[in-house]
mmCIF file of C-alpha atoms in Angstrom:
data_model
loop_
_atom_site.group_PDB
_atom_site.id
_atom_site.type_symbol
_atom_site.label_atom_id
_atom_site.label_comp_id
_atom_site.label_asym_id
_atom_site.label_seq_id
_atom_site.Cartn_x
_atom_site.Cartn_y
_atom_site.Cartn_z
ATOM 1 C CA MET A 21 85.835 -17.078 127.633
ATOM 2 C CA THR A 22 84.089 -16.509 124.427
ATOM 3 C CA THR A 23 83.875 -19.725 121.930
ATOM 4 C CA PRO A 24 85.364 -19.374 119.034
ATOM 5 C CA ILE A 25 83.308 -18.419 115.649
ATOM 6 C CA GLU A 26 84.686 -22.102 113.714
ATOM 7 C CA GLN A 27 82.435 -23.480 116.531
ATOM 8 C CA GLN A 28 79.908 -22.055 117.137
ATOM 9 C CA ILE A 29 76.451 -21.694 114.073
ATOM 10 C CA VAL A 30 76.484 -17.494 113.445
ATOM 11 C CA ILE A 31 73.753 -15.859 111.716
ATOM 12 C CA ALA A 32 74.215 -12.987 110.037
ATOM 13 C CA VAL A 33 71.112 -10.087 110.604
ATOM 14 C CA SER A 34 70.937 -6.387 109.292
ATOM 15 C CA SER A 35 68.999 -3.562 111.389
ATOM 16 C CA ARG A 36 66.136 -3.259 109.280
ATOM 17 C CA ALA A 37 65.229 -7.482 109.929
ATOM 18 C CA LEU A 38 65.378 -7.299 113.590
ATOM 19 C CA PHE A 39 63.791 -4.858 113.573
ATOM 20 C CA ASN A 40 60.713 -2.713 112.264
ATOM 21 C CA LEU A 41 62.721 0.772 110.408
ATOM 22 C CA GLU A 42 60.193 0.913 107.712
ATOM 23 C CA SER A 43 59.331 4.425 108.415
ATOM 24 C CA GLU A 44 62.794 5.167 108.528
ATOM 25 C CA HIS A 45 63.481 3.895 105.829
ATOM 26 C CA HIS A 46 60.625 5.974 103.803
ATOM 27 C CA ILE A 47 62.272 9.037 104.558
ATOM 28 C CA PHE A 48 65.863 7.525 103.820
ATOM 29 C CA GLU A 49 63.588 6.911 100.320
ATOM 30 C CA GLU A 50 62.023 10.338 100.240
ATOM 31 C CA GLN A 51 63.898 12.664 102.171
ATOM 32 C CA GLY A 52 67.377 11.238 101.388
ATOM 33 C CA VAL A 53 70.468 10.390 103.372
ATOM 34 C CA GLU A 54 71.193 12.887 105.122
ATOM 35 C CA ALA A 55 67.720 13.503 106.691
ATOM 36 C CA TYR A 56 67.694 9.314 107.421
ATOM 37 C CA ARG A 57 70.722 10.050 110.102
ATOM 38 C CA ALA A 58 69.405 12.996 110.689
ATOM 39 C CA TRP A 59 66.089 11.024 112.756
ATOM 40 C CA GLN A 60 67.907 8.450 113.584
ATOM 41 C CA VAL A 61 70.328 9.851 115.991
ATOM 42 C CA ALA A 62 67.581 12.699 117.398
ATOM 43 C CA HIS A 63 65.569 9.020 118.639
ATOM 44 C CA ALA A 64 68.895 6.706 119.368
ATOM 45 C CA ASN A 65 67.477 6.288 122.733
ATOM 46 C CA GLU A 66 64.263 5.181 121.735
ATOM 47 C CA PRO A 67 64.159 1.425 120.893
ATOM 48 C CA LEU A 68 63.224 0.395 117.625
ATOM 49 C CA GLU A 69 59.899 -1.754 117.069
ATOM 50 C CA SER A 70 60.487 -5.462 117.037
ATOM 51 C CA GLY A 71 60.775 -6.703 113.404
ATOM 52 C CA THR A 72 60.002 -9.923 110.989
ATOM 53 C CA ALA A 73 63.571 -11.399 112.144
ATOM 54 C CA PHE A 74 63.293 -10.962 115.754
ATOM 55 C CA PRO A 75 61.356 -13.800 117.216
ATOM 56 C CA PHE A 76 63.778 -15.937 115.769
ATOM 57 C CA ILE A 77 66.582 -14.036 117.138
ATOM 58 C CA GLN A 78 65.601 -13.622 120.424
ATOM 59 C CA LYS A 79 64.471 -16.719 120.626
ATOM 60 C CA LEU A 80 67.928 -18.035 119.199
ATOM 61 C CA LEU A 81 70.238 -16.252 121.813
ATOM 62 C CA ARG A 82 67.918 -17.742 124.503
ATOM 63 C CA ILE A 83 68.984 -21.349 123.756
ATOM 64 C CA ASN A 84 72.673 -20.560 124.146
ATOM 65 C CA THR A 85 71.761 -19.542 128.525
ATOM 66 C CA LEU A 86 71.508 -23.835 128.524
ATOM 67 C CA PHE A 87 74.637 -24.432 127.504
ATOM 68 C CA GLY A 88 76.999 -22.273 129.613
ATOM 69 C CA ASP A 89 80.749 -21.043 128.422
ATOM 70 C CA LYS A 90 79.787 -23.249 124.661
ATOM 71 C CA GLN A 91 77.205 -20.935 123.541
ATOM 72 C CA PRO A 92 76.540 -22.405 119.880
ATOM 73 C CA PHE A 93 74.737 -19.570 118.521
ATOM 74 C CA ARG A 94 76.544 -15.844 117.270
ATOM 75 C CA VAL A 95 74.434 -13.062 116.102
ATOM 76 C CA VAL A 96 76.090 -10.709 114.348
ATOM 77 C CA VAL A 97 74.648 -7.986 112.795
ATOM 78 C CA LEU A 98 75.702 -6.833 108.823
ATOM 79 C CA SER A 99 74.001 -3.346 108.645
ATOM 80 C CA ARG A 100 74.355 -0.504 105.329
ATOM 81 C CA ASN A 101 74.283 2.631 108.366
ATOM 82 C CA THR A 102 76.433 4.280 109.624
ATOM 83 C CA PRO A 103 78.327 3.707 112.773
ATOM 84 C CA GLU A 104 76.420 7.131 114.605
ATOM 85 C CA THR A 105 73.084 5.889 113.080
ATOM 86 C CA GLY A 106 73.306 2.160 114.396
ATOM 87 C CA GLN A 107 73.967 3.748 117.751
ATOM 88 C CA ARG A 108 70.263 3.316 117.893
ATOM 89 C CA PHE A 109 70.044 -0.191 117.109
ATOM 90 C CA PHE A 110 72.456 -1.471 119.730
ATOM 91 C CA ASN A 111 70.747 0.670 121.930
ATOM 92 C CA SER A 112 67.138 -1.352 121.182
ATOM 93 C CA CYS A 113 69.232 -4.569 121.321
ATOM 94 C CA ARG A 114 69.643 -3.585 124.766
ATOM 95 C CA ALA A 115 66.334 -2.847 124.971
ATOM 96 C CA TYR A 116 65.213 -6.169 124.528
ATOM 97 C CA ASN A 117 68.326 -7.836 126.526
ATOM 98 C CA LEU A 118 69.747 -9.213 123.092
ATOM 99 C CA PRO A 119 74.053 -10.155 123.836
ATOM 100 C CA ILE A 120 74.847 -9.291 119.984
ATOM 101 C CA THR A 121 77.852 -7.031 120.098
ATOM 102 C CA ALA A 122 79.748 -7.861 116.569
ATOM 103 C CA GLY A 123 78.946 -6.906 113.033
ATOM 104 C CA ALA A 124 80.021 -4.356 110.507
ATOM 105 C CA PHE A 125 78.418 -1.173 109.681
ATOM 106 C CA THR A 126 78.818 0.051 105.882
ATOM 107 C CA SER A 127 77.241 3.197 105.371
ATOM 108 C CA GLY A 128 76.313 2.378 102.484
ATOM 109 C CA GLN A 129 78.582 -0.109 101.222
ATOM 110 C CA SER A 130 76.911 -3.971 99.809
ATOM 111 C CA THR A 131 77.184 -6.181 103.397
ATOM 112 C CA PHE A 132 76.804 -10.014 101.449
ATOM 113 C CA PRO A 133 81.013 -9.577 100.626
ATOM 114 C CA TYR A 134 81.574 -9.898 104.828
ATOM 115 C CA LEU A 135 79.180 -13.527 105.464
ATOM 116 C CA GLN A 136 83.245 -15.862 105.422
ATOM 117 C CA ALA A 137 84.394 -13.173 106.585
ATOM 118 C CA PHE A 138 81.718 -13.794 110.394
ATOM 119 C CA ASP A 139 81.581 -17.773 108.748
ATOM 120 C CA ALA A 140 77.885 -16.494 108.864
ATOM 121 C CA SER A 141 75.794 -20.174 108.006
ATOM 122 C CA LEU A 142 72.621 -17.518 107.211
ATOM 123 C CA PHE A 143 71.664 -13.805 106.513
ATOM 124 C CA LEU A 144 68.507 -12.382 107.229
ATOM 125 C CA SER A 145 68.497 -9.074 105.886
ATOM 126 C CA ALA A 146 64.904 -7.135 104.120
ATOM 127 C CA ASN A 147 67.844 -5.445 101.497
ATOM 128 C CA LYS A 148 66.517 -7.331 97.473
ATOM 129 C CA GLU A 149 70.062 -6.634 95.694
ATOM 130 C CA ASN A 150 71.848 -7.651 98.965
ATOM 131 C CA VAL A 151 70.492 -10.602 98.862
ATOM 132 C CA PHE A 152 69.629 -11.822 95.457
ATOM 133 C CA ASN A 153 73.686 -10.648 95.543
ATOM 134 C CA ALA A 154 74.628 -12.604 98.498
ATOM 135 C CA VAL A 155 72.271 -15.803 96.968
ATOM 136 C CA SER A 156 73.466 -15.773 93.432
ATOM 137 C CA LYS A 157 77.425 -15.978 95.156
ATOM 138 C CA GLY A 158 76.758 -19.396 96.628
ATOM 139 C CA GLN A 159 76.004 -17.584 99.871
ATOM 140 C CA PRO A 160 73.031 -18.516 102.241
ATOM 141 C CA ALA A 161 71.081 -15.457 102.529
ATOM 142 C CA GLY A 162 67.162 -14.763 102.651
ATOM 143 C CA LEU A 163 64.958 -11.429 102.414
ATOM 144 C CA VAL A 164 62.448 -11.465 104.988
ATOM 145 C CA ILE A 165 58.570 -10.648 104.279
ATOM 146 C CA PRO A 166 56.996 -7.814 106.866
ATOM 147 C CA GLY A 167 53.892 -8.844 107.551
ATOM 148 C CA SER A 168 53.625 -11.299 111.297
ATOM 149 C CA THR A 169 53.785 -9.851 115.076
ATOM 150 C CA ALA A 170 52.137 -12.667 115.968
ATOM 151 C CA LEU A 171 55.392 -14.304 117.523
ATOM 152 C CA LYS A 172 56.295 -11.158 118.953
ATOM 153 C CA ASP A 173 54.860 -11.658 121.799
ATOM 154 C CA ASP A 174 55.951 -15.356 122.801
ATOM 155 C CA SER A 175 55.989 -16.447 125.984
ATOM 156 C CA GLU A 176 59.321 -16.388 127.180
ATOM 157 C CA THR A 177 59.319 -19.373 129.172
ATOM 158 C CA ASP A 178 58.897 -21.673 125.940
ATOM 159 C CA ASP A 179 62.718 -22.726 125.117
ATOM 160 C CA GLU A 180 61.855 -24.138 122.210
ATOM 161 C CA LEU A 181 62.734 -23.388 119.343
ATOM 162 C CA ARG A 182 61.459 -23.784 115.754
ATOM 163 C CA ILE A 183 62.295 -23.781 111.962
ATOM 164 C CA ALA A 184 60.292 -24.838 108.833
ATOM 165 C CA PHE A 185 62.128 -25.052 105.725
ATOM 166 C CA ASP A 186 60.246 -25.833 102.328
ATOM 167 C CA PHE A 187 63.043 -27.840 100.215
ATOM 168 C CA ASP A 188 63.001 -27.976 97.592
ATOM 169 C CA GLY A 189 65.437 -24.825 95.752
ATOM 170 C CA VAL A 190 66.360 -24.138 99.640
ATOM 171 C CA VAL A 191 67.641 -27.078 101.468
ATOM 172 C CA ILE A 192 68.136 -28.539 98.438
ATOM 173 C CA ASP A 193 68.938 -27.542 94.431
ATOM 174 C CA ASP A 194 65.995 -27.087 91.741
ATOM 175 C CA GLU A 195 67.878 -30.209 89.692
ATOM 176 C CA ALA A 196 63.637 -31.993 90.945
ATOM 177 C CA GLU A 197 61.718 -28.094 90.528
ATOM 178 C CA LYS A 198 63.584 -27.500 86.824
ATOM 179 C CA ALA A 199 62.251 -31.548 85.468
ATOM 180 C CA PHE A 200 58.776 -30.604 87.389
ATOM 181 C CA HIS A 201 58.928 -26.514 84.708
ATOM 182 C CA GLU A 202 60.152 -28.940 82.032
ATOM 183 C CA GLU A 203 58.237 -32.313 82.144
ATOM 184 C CA GLY A 204 55.004 -31.931 84.046
ATOM 185 C CA MET A 205 54.509 -33.656 87.603
ATOM 186 C CA GLN A 206 54.489 -37.043 85.205
ATOM 187 C CA GLY A 207 58.055 -35.907 84.581
ATOM 188 C CA PHE A 208 59.025 -34.852 88.397
ATOM 189 C CA VAL A 209 57.854 -37.757 89.048
ATOM 190 C CA GLN A 210 59.779 -41.086 87.136
ATOM 191 C CA HIS A 211 62.248 -38.072 87.552
ATOM 192 C CA GLU A 212 62.565 -38.518 91.565
ATOM 193 C CA ARG A 213 61.792 -42.345 91.895
ATOM 194 C CA GLN A 214 64.912 -43.110 88.891
ATOM 195 C CA LYS A 215 67.044 -41.075 91.955
ATOM 196 C CA ARG A 216 65.168 -42.207 94.984
ATOM 197 C CA ASN A 217 68.494 -44.118 96.300
ATOM 198 C CA ILE A 218 70.652 -40.361 95.055
ATOM 199 C CA PRO A 219 70.644 -37.675 97.477
ATOM 200 C CA HIS A 220 70.343 -34.585 95.863
ATOM 201 C CA GLN A 221 72.435 -31.614 95.815
ATOM 202 C CA PRO A 222 73.169 -28.905 98.305
ATOM 203 C CA GLY A 223 70.556 -26.283 98.006
ATOM 204 C CA PRO A 224 71.457 -22.557 99.825
ATOM 205 C CA MET A 225 70.413 -23.608 102.791
ATOM 206 C CA HIS A 226 71.638 -26.999 103.622
ATOM 207 C CA ARG A 227 75.215 -25.588 105.225
ATOM 208 C CA LEU A 228 72.439 -24.211 107.909
ATOM 209 C CA PHE A 229 70.458 -27.236 107.561
ATOM 210 C CA THR A 230 73.652 -29.434 108.313
ATOM 211 C CA LYS A 231 74.603 -27.307 111.290
ATOM 212 C CA LEU A 232 71.247 -27.154 112.925
ATOM 213 C CA GLY A 233 71.449 -31.323 112.810
ATOM 214 C CA GLN A 234 75.068 -31.161 114.746
ATOM 215 C CA PHE A 235 73.596 -28.996 117.396
ATOM 216 C CA GLN A 236 70.114 -31.557 118.352
ATOM 217 C CA ALA A 237 73.205 -34.392 118.665
ATOM 218 C CA LEU A 238 74.908 -32.009 120.869
ATOM 219 C CA ASP A 239 71.582 -31.020 123.192
ATOM 220 C CA ALA A 240 71.202 -34.663 122.920
ATOM 221 C CA GLU A 241 73.837 -34.705 124.909
ATOM 222 C CA ARG A 242 72.304 -32.591 127.540
ATOM 223 C CA GLY A 243 69.496 -34.619 128.237
ATOM 224 C CA LYS A 244 70.580 -38.001 128.096
ATOM 225 C CA GLY A 245 69.606 -40.530 130.617
ATOM 226 C CA ASP A 246 67.030 -37.603 131.008
ATOM 227 C CA PRO A 247 63.535 -40.170 129.526
ATOM 228 C CA TYR A 248 61.053 -36.492 129.961
ATOM 229 C CA PHE A 249 63.993 -34.575 128.165
ATOM 230 C CA LYS A 250 62.274 -32.254 125.968
ATOM 231 C CA PRO A 251 64.848 -31.380 122.887
ATOM 232 C CA VAL A 252 64.893 -27.727 122.589
ATOM 233 C CA LEU A 253 64.967 -27.482 118.599
ATOM 234 C CA ARG A 254 62.671 -28.295 116.171
ATOM 235 C CA VAL A 255 62.902 -28.442 112.133
ATOM 236 C CA SER A 256 60.149 -28.986 109.774
ATOM 237 C CA ILE A 257 60.581 -29.407 106.915
ATOM 238 C CA VAL A 258 56.803 -28.463 104.665
ATOM 239 C CA THR A 259 56.927 -29.520 101.215
ATOM 240 C CA ALA A 260 54.294 -29.195 98.320
ATOM 241 C CA ARG A 261 55.330 -32.651 97.437
ATOM 242 C CA GLY A 262 53.475 -35.821 97.912
ATOM 243 C CA ALA A 263 53.388 -39.305 98.230
ATOM 244 C CA MET A 264 54.452 -39.949 95.766
ATOM 245 C CA ASN A 265 58.186 -39.230 95.492
ATOM 246 C CA GLU A 266 59.578 -38.964 99.219
ATOM 247 C CA GLU A 267 61.539 -41.483 98.526
ATOM 248 C CA ARG A 268 65.180 -39.405 97.593
ATOM 249 C CA LEU A 269 63.928 -36.486 99.883
ATOM 250 C CA ILE A 270 64.070 -38.992 103.038
ATOM 251 C CA THR A 271 67.555 -40.639 101.689
ATOM 252 C CA SER A 272 68.394 -36.870 101.019
ATOM 253 C CA LEU A 273 67.600 -35.993 104.495
ATOM 254 C CA LYS A 274 69.861 -39.349 106.178
ATOM 255 C CA SER A 275 72.799 -37.764 104.586
ATOM 256 C CA PHE A 276 72.647 -34.202 105.260
ATOM 257 C CA GLY A 277 72.843 -35.740 109.351
ATOM 258 C CA MET A 278 69.318 -34.780 110.250
ATOM 259 C CA SER A 279 67.846 -37.428 112.172
ATOM 260 C CA ALA A 280 65.368 -35.402 113.690
ATOM 261 C CA ALA A 281 63.342 -33.307 111.497
ATOM 262 C CA GLU A 282 59.490 -33.191 111.024
ATOM 263 C CA LEU A 283 58.614 -33.895 107.712
ATOM 264 C CA PHE A 284 55.054 -32.424 106.030
ATOM 265 C CA LEU A 285 54.662 -33.621 103.052
ATOM 266 C CA MET A 286 51.046 -30.565 101.788
ATOM 267 C CA ASP A 287 51.023 -32.861 98.230
ATOM 268 C CA GLY A 288 50.042 -29.201 96.561
ATOM 269 C CA LEU A 289 47.778 -27.871 99.606
ATOM 270 C CA PRO A 290 48.125 -24.529 101.132
ATOM 271 C CA LYS A 291 51.807 -24.597 103.634
ATOM 272 C CA LYS A 292 49.758 -22.062 105.562
ATOM 273 C CA ARG A 293 47.513 -24.897 106.768
ATOM 274 C CA VAL A 294 50.344 -27.222 108.905
ATOM 275 C CA LEU A 295 52.737 -22.885 109.891
ATOM 276 C CA ASP A 296 49.162 -21.516 111.257
ATOM 277 C CA VAL A 297 49.673 -24.924 113.933
ATOM 278 C CA LEU A 298 53.422 -25.697 114.116
ATOM 279 C CA LYS A 299 53.687 -21.675 114.467
ATOM 280 C CA PRO A 300 57.141 -21.650 113.411
ATOM 281 C CA HIS A 301 59.505 -18.421 114.847
ATOM 282 C CA ILE A 302 60.576 -18.527 111.085
ATOM 283 C CA TYR A 303 60.430 -20.555 107.588
ATOM 284 C CA PHE A 304 62.394 -20.051 104.512
ATOM 285 C CA ASP A 305 60.531 -20.939 100.935
ATOM 286 C CA ASP A 306 62.232 -19.659 97.443
ATOM 287 C CA GLN A 307 59.036 -18.830 96.284
ATOM 288 C CA LEU A 308 57.407 -15.396 96.410
ATOM 289 C CA LYS A 309 54.016 -16.749 96.689
ATOM 290 C CA HIS A 310 54.186 -18.624 99.015
ATOM 291 C CA VAL A 311 56.015 -16.533 102.046
ATOM 292 C CA GLU A 312 53.856 -13.462 100.583
ATOM 293 C CA SER A 313 50.509 -16.198 102.561
ATOM 294 C CA THR A 314 52.848 -17.453 105.052
ATOM 295 C CA SER A 315 53.620 -14.004 106.592
ATOM 296 C CA GLU A 316 50.634 -12.898 107.413
ATOM 297 C CA THR A 317 50.356 -15.381 110.420
ATOM 298 C CA VAL A 318 54.485 -16.597 110.359
ATOM 299 C CA PRO A 319 57.895 -14.795 109.782
ATOM 300 C CA SER A 320 58.647 -16.286 106.381
ATOM 301 C CA VAL A 321 61.543 -15.501 104.056
ATOM 302 C CA LEU A 322 61.464 -15.471 101.163
ATOM 303 C CA VAL A 323 65.218 -17.905 99.201
ATOM 304 C CA PRO A 324 65.614 -16.063 95.731
ATOM 305 C CA PHE A 325 67.188 -19.722 94.584
ATOM 306 C CA GLY A 326 66.570 -21.499 90.874
ATOM 307 C CA ILE A 327 63.799 -21.693 89.134
ATOM 308 C CA ASN A 328 61.470 -20.114 90.530
ATOM 309 C CA ASN A 329 62.973 -16.788 90.885
ATOM 310 C CA LEU A 330 64.323 -16.379 87.236
ATOM 311 C CA VAL A 331 61.944 -13.717 86.288
ATOM 312 C CA LEU A 332 61.951 -11.916 90.141
#
């Protein structure tokens, strides 16, 4: 019996986020929808190449095999394609053994209004307008940045899923970011020290972050009594903050129920240096300059939220 969707962590993904559809998208932009439809139908039985979100989705679904009937994760597709062109998506899923069986094909209509219908904790899309609209309405969405293929050959024998988050404007809101923009570093440090015992307000990825914390508790039960047990999920915070203002960050992590996050305080150093070692299957950041750099080596997602995205 399928686990009720309310008891799962649901990830919604667009067809262009999961698979590489850039050449097909160029056909759509240059020749129109009819040419795009004809191309997709004619190539329906040709599996698509993997896209930016593929390593994350593949690993996520593989984790379900460790939990029997519990199936803690579900992936659904939210695509602006037509149902007939969507056939190539499902054929590609079957070719890669990705058990994605639910979702919506909206024939050009916006997909983000259906996030709540599928109880999604995350929406990954390559459509900028869709993502920006979703985030502006408080939905947990991210724009996948074309880039790294390094993890697409990740070993199938390795079950570990690695997820990395920036902190400000991603896991939490942009209150502290605003203090930095308005008062500089000194004002930012003073602001955070004064509120070091007050947790930050949630940001756009807060729900996903806390649900991953709940999953870690479930995973710990699986390894209970095994001193050599290796958790299947690693969650990391990679932040530009330094040790002068980490106290409120840690206060917030505790309040969010995340007891097993790895913390990297870069203090202004390039985040890419740590991410190249960590090799996350997906990384979330609210600043375009960061994801444009990190996307060269790791699958990266822009979360267009808050003060850093006012001019995007």
